[in-house]
């Protein structure tokens, strides 16, 4: 039995609308930035110390009470599913050795959530990938967690997003502030103050427009879309009606903008917590260092080594 089992009353918001209880993780990309490592190993399984990125993301979902996770996979990515399966042979060996700590760590992925998969045969954009979740999700609201970023467990984001979506019935996003020069890497929004009855949830804004990866001079703000969404089931019809956009792909941003123009409310929470972005090599390395430095079992020794390394490197660079 997975650990997400929650009190059924916790799946209904004060409005009476249901909270989303399913999550979709698009993970079919080729991860060309990490080649040649990702030729055989999915980017989502690259380790952050001793857990793959994907496990951190599934843990984030289960922490918010979501116990049903659909992975949108691609060719050569079956090992992602294997990670969340049992390994009786390995478990038996660890039991025989009396290694209860590693045994618990090996079993934990299979206990997190019910894991389902569907394959996206061609990578034609995030909106195209999400469309493959329709038969699993149906017409109910659901969360989308991109497969290369996650937030610090002690600074959760999803619970507030789920509550906000249940109250409004619309699209809910998460934003973070970026340097204006970085807007061309993200979906960027224009916003206005949210309705007063929503502000108890957090730093909520109402979205008045979205554009995918604008140049800095064309960006309406510096609020970028973080890789977390809570969407109503009607998004699937919008995706079907969305034409190829940026990069010639079916963009989720464009489908959400279509819903907004048709009267579906779109809100966002501005996230001020810690976000880990493993989508590029530099961000991945920064994530590994940050999490390793904070680990109770590794942090003190690792920080000491890191300080000595930086000091020695600086001395070498100065020619001394």
PDB file of C-alpha atoms in Angstrom:
ATOM      1  CA  UNK A   1       0.000   0.000   0.000  1.00  0.00           C
ATOM      2  CA  UNK A   2       1.412   3.378  -0.956  1.00  0.00           C
ATOM      3  CA  UNK A   3       1.999   6.043   1.653  1.00  0.00           C
ATOM      4  CA  UNK A   4      -0.276   8.635   0.049  1.00  0.00           C
ATOM      5  CA  UNK A   5      -3.465   7.288   1.630  1.00  0.00           C
ATOM      6  CA  UNK A   6      -5.218  10.354   2.972  1.00  0.00           C
ATOM      7  CA  UNK A   7      -8.398  11.162   4.777  1.00  0.00           C
ATOM      8  CA  UNK A   8     -11.059  11.316   2.023  1.00  0.00           C
ATOM      9  CA  UNK A   9     -12.319  14.630   3.357  1.00  0.00           C
ATOM     10  CA  UNK A  10      -8.955  16.156   2.484  1.00  0.00           C
ATOM     11  CA  UNK A  11      -9.696  15.683  -1.240  1.00  0.00           C
ATOM     12  CA  UNK A  12     -12.509  18.242  -1.262  1.00  0.00           C
ATOM     13  CA  UNK A  13     -12.006  22.005  -1.061  1.00  0.00           C
ATOM     14  CA  UNK A  14     -14.192  24.405   0.881  1.00  0.00           C
ATOM     15  CA  UNK A  15     -16.129  25.116  -2.347  1.00  0.00           C
ATOM     16  CA  UNK A  16     -17.174  21.486  -2.615  1.00  0.00           C
ATOM     17  CA  UNK A  17     -15.116  20.976  -5.769  1.00  0.00           C
ATOM     18  CA  UNK A  18     -12.739  18.000  -5.684  1.00  0.00           C
ATOM     19  CA  UNK A  19      -9.019  18.488  -5.279  1.00  0.00           C
ATOM     20  CA  UNK A  20      -6.912  16.952  -8.015  1.00  0.00           C
ATOM     21  CA  UNK A  21      -5.731  13.485  -6.989  1.00  0.00           C
ATOM     22  CA  UNK A  22      -3.781  12.531 -10.120  1.00  0.00           C
ATOM     23  CA  UNK A  23      -0.503  13.852 -11.460  1.00  0.00           C
ATOM     24  CA  UNK A  24       1.059  13.696 -14.914  1.00  0.00           C
ATOM     25  CA  UNK A  25       4.821  13.838 -15.400  1.00  0.00           C
ATOM     26  CA  UNK A  26       5.939  14.429 -19.013  1.00  0.00           C
ATOM     27  CA  UNK A  27       9.247  12.622 -19.398  1.00  0.00           C
ATOM     28  CA  UNK A  28       9.625  11.645 -23.042  1.00  0.00           C
ATOM     29  CA  UNK A  29      12.283  14.144 -24.103  1.00  0.00           C
ATOM     30  CA  UNK A  30      15.672  13.232 -25.563  1.00  0.00           C
ATOM     31  CA  UNK A  31      17.658  15.343 -23.061  1.00  0.00           C
ATOM     32  CA  UNK A  32      20.238  16.344 -25.654  1.00  0.00           C
ATOM     33  CA  UNK A  33      21.913  18.769 -23.240  1.00  0.00           C
ATOM     34  CA  UNK A  34      23.154  15.777 -21.232  1.00  0.00           C
ATOM     35  CA  UNK A  35      24.480  13.633 -24.072  1.00  0.00           C
ATOM     36  CA  UNK A  36      26.214  11.221 -24.159  1.00  0.00           C
ATOM     37  CA  UNK A  37      25.056  10.247 -20.629  1.00  0.00           C
ATOM     38  CA  UNK A  38      21.391  10.283 -21.645  1.00  0.00           C
ATOM     39  CA  UNK A  39      21.933   8.047 -24.653  1.00  0.00           C
ATOM     40  CA  UNK A  40      21.228   5.079 -22.377  1.00  0.00           C
ATOM     41  CA  UNK A  41      20.119   6.650 -19.065  1.00  0.00           C
ATOM     42  CA  UNK A  42      16.983   8.832 -18.945  1.00  0.00           C
ATOM     43  CA  UNK A  43      17.713  12.333 -17.688  1.00  0.00           C
ATOM     44  CA  UNK A  44      14.987  11.850 -15.103  1.00  0.00           C
ATOM     45  CA  UNK A  45      17.041   9.060 -13.505  1.00  0.00           C
ATOM     46  CA  UNK A  46      20.248  11.056 -13.129  1.00  0.00           C
ATOM     47  CA  UNK A  47      21.101  10.878  -9.420  1.00  0.00           C
ATOM     48  CA  UNK A  48      20.932  13.782  -7.015  1.00  0.00           C
ATOM     49  CA  UNK A  49      23.256  12.248  -4.425  1.00  0.00           C
ATOM     50  CA  UNK A  50      21.525   8.852  -4.065  1.00  0.00           C
ATOM     51  CA  UNK A  51      18.018   9.401  -5.443  1.00  0.00           C
ATOM     52  CA  UNK A  52      17.087  10.098  -9.070  1.00  0.00           C
ATOM     53  CA  UNK A  53      15.493  13.402 -10.010  1.00  0.00           C
ATOM     54  CA  UNK A  54      12.243  11.623 -10.843  1.00  0.00           C
ATOM     55  CA  UNK A  55      11.891  10.227  -7.326  1.00  0.00           C
ATOM     56  CA  UNK A  56      12.127  13.717  -5.829  1.00  0.00           C
ATOM     57  CA  UNK A  57       9.306  14.794  -8.152  1.00  0.00           C
ATOM     58  CA  UNK A  58       7.053  11.846  -7.290  1.00  0.00           C
ATOM     59  CA  UNK A  59       7.748  12.490  -3.595  1.00  0.00           C
ATOM     60  CA  UNK A  60       6.652  16.101  -4.106  1.00  0.00           C
ATOM     61  CA  UNK A  61       3.351  14.852  -5.542  1.00  0.00           C
ATOM     62  CA  UNK A  62       2.719  12.365  -2.760  1.00  0.00           C
ATOM     63  CA  UNK A  63       3.547  14.974  -0.122  1.00  0.00           C
ATOM     64  CA  UNK A  64       0.591  16.934  -1.530  1.00  0.00           C
ATOM     65  CA  UNK A  65      -1.720  13.926  -1.210  1.00  0.00           C
ATOM     66  CA  UNK A  66      -1.526  12.759  -4.828  1.00  0.00           C
ATOM     67  CA  UNK A  67      -1.278   8.998  -5.093  1.00  0.00           C
ATOM     68  CA  UNK A  68      -1.829   8.356  -8.817  1.00  0.00           C
ATOM     69  CA  UNK A  69       1.048   9.313 -11.136  1.00  0.00           C
ATOM     70  CA  UNK A  70       1.120   8.945 -14.924  1.00  0.00           C
ATOM     71  CA  UNK A  71       4.514   9.063 -16.636  1.00  0.00           C
ATOM     72  CA  UNK A  72       4.498  10.203 -20.263  1.00  0.00           C
ATOM     73  CA  UNK A  73       7.475   8.233 -21.537  1.00  0.00           C
ATOM     74  CA  UNK A  74       9.360   7.803 -24.778  1.00  0.00           C
ATOM     75  CA  UNK A  75      11.410   5.192 -26.535  1.00  0.00           C
ATOM     76  CA  UNK A  76      14.236   3.764 -24.395  1.00  0.00           C
ATOM     77  CA  UNK A  77      12.845   5.033 -21.084  1.00  0.00           C
ATOM     78  CA  UNK A  78      11.394   1.879 -19.528  1.00  0.00           C
ATOM     79  CA  UNK A  79      13.983   2.069 -16.740  1.00  0.00           C
ATOM     80  CA  UNK A  80      11.990   4.955 -15.237  1.00  0.00           C
ATOM     81  CA  UNK A  81       9.154   2.541 -14.544  1.00  0.00           C
ATOM     82  CA  UNK A  82      11.591  -0.081 -13.247  1.00  0.00           C
ATOM     83  CA  UNK A  83      12.788   2.339 -10.586  1.00  0.00           C
ATOM     84  CA  UNK A  84       9.333   2.336  -8.987  1.00  0.00           C
ATOM     85  CA  UNK A  85       9.011  -1.457  -9.117  1.00  0.00           C
ATOM     86  CA  UNK A  86      10.026  -3.952  -6.444  1.00  0.00           C
ATOM     87  CA  UNK A  87      13.407  -5.750  -6.556  1.00  0.00           C
ATOM     88  CA  UNK A  88      12.877  -8.946  -4.523  1.00  0.00           C
ATOM     89  CA  UNK A  89      16.379 -10.256  -5.271  1.00  0.00           C
ATOM     90  CA  UNK A  90      18.043  -7.075  -4.045  1.00  0.00           C
ATOM     91  CA  UNK A  91      15.693  -6.807  -1.073  1.00  0.00           C
ATOM     92  CA  UNK A  92      16.467 -10.385  -0.047  1.00  0.00           C
ATOM     93  CA  UNK A  93      20.209  -9.735  -0.210  1.00  0.00           C
ATOM     94  CA  UNK A  94      19.866  -6.615   1.943  1.00  0.00           C
ATOM     95  CA  UNK A  95      17.667  -8.481   4.433  1.00  0.00           C
ATOM     96  CA  UNK A  96      20.265 -11.229   4.721  1.00  0.00           C
ATOM     97  CA  UNK A  97      22.939  -8.638   5.423  1.00  0.00           C
ATOM     98  CA  UNK A  98      20.755  -6.924   8.005  1.00  0.00           C
ATOM     99  CA  UNK A  99      21.038  -3.632   6.116  1.00  0.00           C
ATOM    100  CA  UNK A 100      17.658  -2.225   7.128  1.00  0.00           C
ATOM    101  CA  UNK A 101      18.483   1.351   6.117  1.00  0.00           C
ATOM    102  CA  UNK A 102      19.258   0.519   2.489  1.00  0.00           C
ATOM    103  CA  UNK A 103      16.403  -1.978   2.394  1.00  0.00           C
ATOM    104  CA  UNK A 104      13.958   0.787   3.328  1.00  0.00           C
ATOM    105  CA  UNK A 105      15.495   3.089   0.709  1.00  0.00           C
ATOM    106  CA  UNK A 106      15.134   0.428  -1.997  1.00  0.00           C
ATOM    107  CA  UNK A 107      11.512  -0.277  -1.110  1.00  0.00           C
ATOM    108  CA  UNK A 108      10.491   3.366  -0.767  1.00  0.00           C
ATOM    109  CA  UNK A 109       9.984   4.152  -4.502  1.00  0.00           C
ATOM    110  CA  UNK A 110       7.447   1.332  -4.875  1.00  0.00           C
ATOM    111  CA  UNK A 111       5.527   2.609  -1.846  1.00  0.00           C
ATOM    112  CA  UNK A 112       5.159   6.223  -2.942  1.00  0.00           C
ATOM    113  CA  UNK A 113       2.278   6.082  -5.417  1.00  0.00           C
ATOM    114  CA  UNK A 114       0.515   4.048  -8.060  1.00  0.00           C
ATOM    115  CA  UNK A 115       2.646   4.525 -11.185  1.00  0.00           C
ATOM    116  CA  UNK A 116       1.141   4.315 -14.670  1.00  0.00           C
ATOM    117  CA  UNK A 117       2.709   4.966 -18.060  1.00  0.00           C
ATOM    118  CA  UNK A 118       1.799   5.923 -21.594  1.00  0.00           C
ATOM    119  CA  UNK A 119       4.218   6.398 -24.468  1.00  0.00           C
ATOM    120  CA  UNK A 120       4.427   9.549 -26.575  1.00  0.00           C
ATOM    121  CA  UNK A 121       5.680   8.254 -29.951  1.00  0.00           C
ATOM    122  CA  UNK A 122       6.883  11.653 -31.157  1.00  0.00           C
ATOM    123  CA  UNK A 123       8.031  14.647 -29.129  1.00  0.00           C
ATOM    124  CA  UNK A 124       5.871  17.406 -30.596  1.00  0.00           C
ATOM    125  CA  UNK A 125       5.662  19.758 -27.623  1.00  0.00           C
ATOM    126  CA  UNK A 126       4.498  19.822 -24.017  1.00  0.00           C
ATOM    127  CA  UNK A 127       0.873  20.291 -24.986  1.00  0.00           C
ATOM    128  CA  UNK A 128       1.097  17.303 -27.307  1.00  0.00           C
ATOM    129  CA  UNK A 129       2.552  15.211 -24.462  1.00  0.00           C
ATOM    130  CA  UNK A 130      -0.169  16.222 -21.991  1.00  0.00           C
ATOM    131  CA  UNK A 131      -2.792  15.226 -24.534  1.00  0.00           C
ATOM    132  CA  UNK A 132      -1.767  11.598 -24.074  1.00  0.00           C
ATOM    133  CA  UNK A 133      -3.024  11.732 -20.471  1.00  0.00           C
ATOM    134  CA  UNK A 134      -6.673  12.224 -21.413  1.00  0.00           C
ATOM    135  CA  UNK A 135      -7.736   8.572 -21.233  1.00  0.00           C
ATOM    136  CA  UNK A 136      -6.137   8.258 -17.787  1.00  0.00           C
ATOM    137  CA  UNK A 137      -7.307  11.552 -16.305  1.00  0.00           C
ATOM    138  CA  UNK A 138     -10.730  11.935 -17.912  1.00  0.00           C
ATOM    139  CA  UNK A 139     -12.562  15.189 -17.195  1.00  0.00           C
ATOM    140  CA  UNK A 140     -11.198  15.665 -13.671  1.00  0.00           C
ATOM    141  CA  UNK A 141      -8.620  18.267 -12.602  1.00  0.00           C
ATOM    142  CA  UNK A 142      -5.038  17.035 -12.435  1.00  0.00           C
ATOM    143  CA  UNK A 143      -1.540  18.255 -11.662  1.00  0.00           C
ATOM    144  CA  UNK A 144       1.333  18.418 -14.126  1.00  0.00           C
ATOM    145  CA  UNK A 145       4.881  18.231 -12.788  1.00  0.00           C
ATOM    146  CA  UNK A 146       7.681  18.702 -15.281  1.00  0.00           C
ATOM    147  CA  UNK A 147      10.368  16.056 -15.013  1.00  0.00           C
ATOM    148  CA  UNK A 148      13.419  18.255 -14.508  1.00  0.00           C
ATOM    149  CA  UNK A 149      12.586  20.492 -11.561  1.00  0.00           C
ATOM    150  CA  UNK A 150      11.300  20.160  -8.024  1.00  0.00           C
ATOM    151  CA  UNK A 151      10.938  22.236  -4.886  1.00  0.00           C
ATOM    152  CA  UNK A 152      12.301  21.891  -1.398  1.00  0.00           C
ATOM    153  CA  UNK A 153      10.057  19.559   0.661  1.00  0.00           C
ATOM    154  CA  UNK A 154       9.993  21.968   3.596  1.00  0.00           C
ATOM    155  CA  UNK A 155       8.749  24.740   1.261  1.00  0.00           C
ATOM    156  CA  UNK A 156       5.868  22.991  -0.553  1.00  0.00           C
ATOM    157  CA  UNK A 157       4.026  24.493  -3.495  1.00  0.00           C
ATOM    158  CA  UNK A 158       1.498  21.934  -4.739  1.00  0.00           C
ATOM    159  CA  UNK A 159      -0.944  21.931  -1.788  1.00  0.00           C
ATOM    160  CA  UNK A 160      -1.727  25.614  -2.272  1.00  0.00           C
ATOM    161  CA  UNK A 161      -2.046  25.118  -6.040  1.00  0.00           C
ATOM    162  CA  UNK A 162      -4.506  22.243  -5.564  1.00  0.00           C
ATOM    163  CA  UNK A 163      -6.610  24.340  -3.187  1.00  0.00           C
ATOM    164  CA  UNK A 164      -6.586  27.319  -5.548  1.00  0.00           C
ATOM    165  CA  UNK A 165      -7.720  25.192  -8.503  1.00  0.00           C
ATOM    166  CA  UNK A 166     -10.529  23.632  -6.483  1.00  0.00           C
ATOM    167  CA  UNK A 167     -11.769  27.083  -5.513  1.00  0.00           C
ATOM    168  CA  UNK A 168     -11.666  28.590  -9.010  1.00  0.00           C
ATOM    169  CA  UNK A 169     -12.243  25.537 -11.212  1.00  0.00           C
ATOM    170  CA  UNK A 170      -9.791  26.942 -13.742  1.00  0.00           C
ATOM    171  CA  UNK A 171      -6.125  26.796 -14.639  1.00  0.00           C
ATOM    172  CA  UNK A 172      -3.554  27.281 -11.886  1.00  0.00           C
ATOM    173  CA  UNK A 173       0.102  27.995 -12.541  1.00  0.00           C
ATOM    174  CA  UNK A 174       3.167  28.702 -10.458  1.00  0.00           C
ATOM    175  CA  UNK A 175       5.482  31.609 -11.215  1.00  0.00           C
ATOM    176  CA  UNK A 176       8.950  32.595 -10.147  1.00  0.00           C
ATOM    177  CA  UNK A 177      10.882  35.729 -10.931  1.00  0.00           C
ATOM    178  CA  UNK A 178      13.660  35.590 -13.521  1.00  0.00           C
ATOM    179  CA  UNK A 179      16.208  38.076 -14.754  1.00  0.00           C
ATOM    180  CA  UNK A 180      14.686  39.923 -17.741  1.00  0.00           C
ATOM    181  CA  UNK A 181      17.433  38.543 -19.995  1.00  0.00           C
ATOM    182  CA  UNK A 182      16.179  35.007 -19.291  1.00  0.00           C
ATOM    183  CA  UNK A 183      12.579  35.435 -20.483  1.00  0.00           C
ATOM    184  CA  UNK A 184      13.331  33.700 -23.795  1.00  0.00           C
ATOM    185  CA  UNK A 185      13.751  30.413 -21.899  1.00  0.00           C
ATOM    186  CA  UNK A 186      10.295  30.342 -20.292  1.00  0.00           C
ATOM    187  CA  UNK A 187       6.598  30.925 -20.662  1.00  0.00           C
ATOM    188  CA  UNK A 188       6.049  34.490 -19.405  1.00  0.00           C
ATOM    189  CA  UNK A 189       2.836  36.004 -18.052  1.00  0.00           C
ATOM    190  CA  UNK A 190       1.158  39.351 -17.655  1.00  0.00           C
ATOM    191  CA  UNK A 191      -0.793  39.591 -14.396  1.00  0.00           C
ATOM    192  CA  UNK A 192      -3.061  41.702 -12.222  1.00  0.00           C
ATOM    193  CA  UNK A 193      -4.085  41.420  -8.547  1.00  0.00           C
ATOM    194  CA  UNK A 194      -6.213  38.385  -7.720  1.00  0.00           C
ATOM    195  CA  UNK A 195      -9.672  38.486  -6.182  1.00  0.00           C
ATOM    196  CA  UNK A 196      -9.501  39.294  -2.473  1.00  0.00           C
ATOM    197  CA  UNK A 197     -11.138  36.012  -1.432  1.00  0.00           C
ATOM    198  CA  UNK A 198      -8.179  34.075  -2.854  1.00  0.00           C
ATOM    199  CA  UNK A 199      -5.343  35.890  -1.136  1.00  0.00           C
ATOM    200  CA  UNK A 200      -5.477  33.719   1.985  1.00  0.00           C
ATOM    201  CA  UNK A 201      -3.970  30.889  -0.073  1.00  0.00           C
ATOM    202  CA  UNK A 202      -0.725  32.723  -0.708  1.00  0.00           C
ATOM    203  CA  UNK A 203       0.754  35.250  -3.143  1.00  0.00           C
ATOM    204  CA  UNK A 204      -1.940  34.747  -5.782  1.00  0.00           C
ATOM    205  CA  UNK A 205      -2.207  36.728  -9.022  1.00  0.00           C
ATOM    206  CA  UNK A 206      -4.700  36.660 -11.871  1.00  0.00           C
ATOM    207  CA  UNK A 207      -3.173  35.894 -15.250  1.00  0.00           C
ATOM    208  CA  UNK A 208      -4.218  38.240 -18.055  1.00  0.00           C
ATOM    209  CA  UNK A 209      -1.999  36.799 -20.790  1.00  0.00           C
ATOM    210  CA  UNK A 210       0.781  34.335 -21.555  1.00  0.00           C
ATOM    211  CA  UNK A 211       3.432  34.085 -24.215  1.00  0.00           C
ATOM    212  CA  UNK A 212       5.911  31.270 -24.827  1.00  0.00           C
ATOM    213  CA  UNK A 213       9.630  32.168 -24.660  1.00  0.00           C
ATOM    214  CA  UNK A 214       9.485  35.852 -25.626  1.00  0.00           C
ATOM    215  CA  UNK A 215      12.564  37.923 -26.287  1.00  0.00           C
ATOM    216  CA  UNK A 216      13.329  40.298 -23.378  1.00  0.00           C
ATOM    217  CA  UNK A 217      12.048  43.333 -25.285  1.00  0.00           C
ATOM    218  CA  UNK A 218       8.713  41.574 -25.927  1.00  0.00           C
ATOM    219  CA  UNK A 219       8.173  40.050 -22.463  1.00  0.00           C
ATOM    220  CA  UNK A 220       5.155  41.389 -20.531  1.00  0.00           C
ATOM    221  CA  UNK A 221       6.851  40.755 -17.151  1.00  0.00           C
ATOM    222  CA  UNK A 222       9.641  38.782 -15.530  1.00  0.00           C
ATOM    223  CA  UNK A 223       7.257  36.206 -14.036  1.00  0.00           C
ATOM    224  CA  UNK A 224       8.153  32.842 -15.530  1.00  0.00           C
ATOM    225  CA  UNK A 225       6.113  29.671 -15.447  1.00  0.00           C
ATOM    226  CA  UNK A 226       7.573  27.158 -13.009  1.00  0.00           C
ATOM    227  CA  UNK A 227       7.105  23.550 -14.088  1.00  0.00           C
ATOM    228  CA  UNK A 228       3.962  22.977 -12.028  1.00  0.00           C
ATOM    229  CA  UNK A 229       0.390  23.241 -13.281  1.00  0.00           C
ATOM    230  CA  UNK A 230      -3.047  22.219 -12.011  1.00  0.00           C
ATOM    231  CA  UNK A 231      -5.418  21.937 -14.947  1.00  0.00           C
ATOM    232  CA  UNK A 232      -9.111  21.297 -15.495  1.00  0.00           C
ATOM    233  CA  UNK A 233     -10.112  18.376 -17.690  1.00  0.00           C
ATOM    234  CA  UNK A 234     -11.231  20.775 -20.441  1.00  0.00           C
ATOM    235  CA  UNK A 235      -7.560  21.404 -21.265  1.00  0.00           C
ATOM    236  CA  UNK A 236      -7.609  18.342 -23.529  1.00  0.00           C
ATOM    237  CA  UNK A 237     -10.149  19.873 -25.891  1.00  0.00           C
ATOM    238  CA  UNK A 238      -8.086  23.067 -25.936  1.00  0.00           C
ATOM    239  CA  UNK A 239      -4.959  21.090 -26.841  1.00  0.00           C
ATOM    240  CA  UNK A 240      -6.783  19.502 -29.773  1.00  0.00           C
ATOM    241  CA  UNK A 241      -7.675  22.992 -31.007  1.00  0.00           C
ATOM    242  CA  UNK A 242      -4.195  24.421 -30.527  1.00  0.00           C
ATOM    243  CA  UNK A 243      -2.047  24.914 -33.618  1.00  0.00           C
ATOM    244  CA  UNK A 244       1.740  24.496 -33.587  1.00  0.00           C
ATOM    245  CA  UNK A 245       3.432  27.490 -32.015  1.00  0.00           C
ATOM    246  CA  UNK A 246       6.961  28.168 -30.775  1.00  0.00           C
ATOM    247  CA  UNK A 247       9.406  25.709 -32.343  1.00  0.00           C
ATOM    248  CA  UNK A 248       6.635  24.264 -34.504  1.00  0.00           C
ATOM    249  CA  UNK A 249       5.306  22.367 -31.462  1.00  0.00           C
ATOM    250  CA  UNK A 250       1.951  22.113 -29.689  1.00  0.00           C
ATOM    251  CA  UNK A 251       2.590  24.297 -26.665  1.00  0.00           C
ATOM    252  CA  UNK A 252       0.703  23.882 -23.377  1.00  0.00           C
ATOM    253  CA  UNK A 253       1.053  27.628 -22.840  1.00  0.00           C
ATOM    254  CA  UNK A 254      -0.928  28.271 -26.027  1.00  0.00           C
ATOM    255  CA  UNK A 255      -3.681  25.833 -24.999  1.00  0.00           C
ATOM    256  CA  UNK A 256      -4.010  27.500 -21.593  1.00  0.00           C
ATOM    257  CA  UNK A 257      -4.120  30.913 -23.251  1.00  0.00           C
ATOM    258  CA  UNK A 258      -6.908  29.646 -25.498  1.00  0.00           C
ATOM    259  CA  UNK A 259      -8.936  28.639 -22.434  1.00  0.00           C
ATOM    260  CA  UNK A 260      -8.282  32.013 -20.821  1.00  0.00           C
ATOM    261  CA  UNK A 261      -9.602  33.889 -23.861  1.00  0.00           C
ATOM    262  CA  UNK A 262     -12.735  31.712 -23.679  1.00  0.00           C
ATOM    263  CA  UNK A 263     -13.434  32.761 -20.100  1.00  0.00           C
ATOM    264  CA  UNK A 264     -11.727  30.039 -18.069  1.00  0.00           C
ATOM    265  CA  UNK A 265     -10.120  31.682 -15.001  1.00  0.00           C
ATOM    266  CA  UNK A 266      -6.338  31.466 -14.888  1.00  0.00           C
ATOM    267  CA  UNK A 267      -4.511  32.194 -11.636  1.00  0.00           C
ATOM    268  CA  UNK A 268      -1.015  31.632 -10.355  1.00  0.00           C
ATOM    269  CA  UNK A 269       0.914  31.446  -7.126  1.00  0.00           C
ATOM    270  CA  UNK A 270       4.196  33.352  -7.065  1.00  0.00           C
ATOM    271  CA  UNK A 271       6.612  30.919  -5.462  1.00  0.00           C
ATOM    272  CA  UNK A 272       9.320  32.362  -3.216  1.00  0.00           C
ATOM    273  CA  UNK A 273      10.730  29.060  -1.990  1.00  0.00           C
ATOM    274  CA  UNK A 274      13.664  26.986  -3.169  1.00  0.00           C
ATOM    275  CA  UNK A 275      13.396  25.612  -6.695  1.00  0.00           C
ATOM    276  CA  UNK A 276      15.822  23.057  -8.044  1.00  0.00           C
ATOM    277  CA  UNK A 277      16.241  23.092 -11.839  1.00  0.00           C
ATOM    278  CA  UNK A 278      18.013  20.021 -13.232  1.00  0.00           C
ATOM    279  CA  UNK A 279      17.136  20.694 -16.866  1.00  0.00           C
ATOM    280  CA  UNK A 280      20.619  21.886 -17.812  1.00  0.00           C
ATOM    281  CA  UNK A 281      24.051  20.674 -16.678  1.00  0.00           C
ATOM    282  CA  UNK A 282      24.820  23.773 -14.587  1.00  0.00           C
ATOM    283  CA  UNK A 283      21.489  23.659 -12.768  1.00  0.00           C
ATOM    284  CA  UNK A 284      21.849  19.938 -12.232  1.00  0.00           C
ATOM    285  CA  UNK A 285      25.301  20.372 -10.661  1.00  0.00           C
ATOM    286  CA  UNK A 286      24.044  23.228  -8.477  1.00  0.00           C
ATOM    287  CA  UNK A 287      21.176  21.022  -7.285  1.00  0.00           C
ATOM    288  CA  UNK A 288      23.510  18.162  -6.384  1.00  0.00           C
ATOM    289  CA  UNK A 289      25.783  20.500  -4.426  1.00  0.00           C
ATOM    290  CA  UNK A 290      22.904  22.216  -2.599  1.00  0.00           C
ATOM    291  CA  UNK A 291      21.210  19.005  -1.548  1.00  0.00           C
ATOM    292  CA  UNK A 292      24.452  17.267  -0.613  1.00  0.00           C
ATOM    293  CA  UNK A 293      25.466  20.254   1.524  1.00  0.00           C
ATOM    294  CA  UNK A 294      22.148  20.078   3.409  1.00  0.00           C
ATOM    295  CA  UNK A 295      22.175  16.335   4.066  1.00  0.00           C
ATOM    296  CA  UNK A 296      22.517  15.404   7.741  1.00  0.00           C
ATOM    297  CA  UNK A 297      24.684  12.400   6.937  1.00  0.00           C
ATOM    298  CA  UNK A 298      26.941  14.118   4.374  1.00  0.00           C
ATOM    299  CA  UNK A 299      26.573  17.853   4.759  1.00  0.00           C
ATOM    300  CA  UNK A 300      29.223  18.751   7.337  1.00  0.00           C
ATOM    301  CA  UNK A 301      32.009  16.738   5.719  1.00  0.00           C
ATOM    302  CA  UNK A 302      30.988  17.749   2.198  1.00  0.00           C
ATOM    303  CA  UNK A 303      30.848  21.465   3.027  1.00  0.00           C
ATOM    304  CA  UNK A 304      34.273  21.263   4.632  1.00  0.00           C
ATOM    305  CA  UNK A 305      35.717  19.558   1.549  1.00  0.00           C
ATOM    306  CA  UNK A 306      33.958  22.016  -0.764  1.00  0.00           C
ATOM    307  CA  UNK A 307      35.339  25.017   1.119  1.00  0.00           C
ATOM    308  CA  UNK A 308      38.867  23.591   0.898  1.00  0.00           C
ATOM    309  CA  UNK A 309      38.396  22.847  -2.808  1.00  0.00           C
ATOM    310  CA  UNK A 310      37.187  26.373  -3.593  1.00  0.00           C
ATOM    311  CA  UNK A 311      40.027  27.877  -1.550  1.00  0.00           C
ATOM    312  CA  UNK A 312      42.653  25.750  -3.300  1.00  0.00           C
ATOM    313  CA  UNK A 313      41.145  26.467  -6.717  1.00  0.00           C
ATOM    314  CA  UNK A 314      41.166  30.204  -6.028  1.00  0.00           C
ATOM    315  CA  UNK A 315      44.773  30.057  -4.918  1.00  0.00           C
ATOM    316  CA  UNK A 316      45.731  28.133  -8.040  1.00  0.00           C
ATOM    317  CA  UNK A 317      43.898  30.575 -10.249  1.00  0.00           C
ATOM    318  CA  UNK A 318      45.790  33.509  -8.769  1.00  0.00           C
ATOM    319  CA  UNK A 319      49.107  31.900  -9.587  1.00  0.00           C
ATOM    320  CA  UNK A 320      50.198  31.499  -5.970  1.00  0.00           C
TER     321      UNK A 320
END
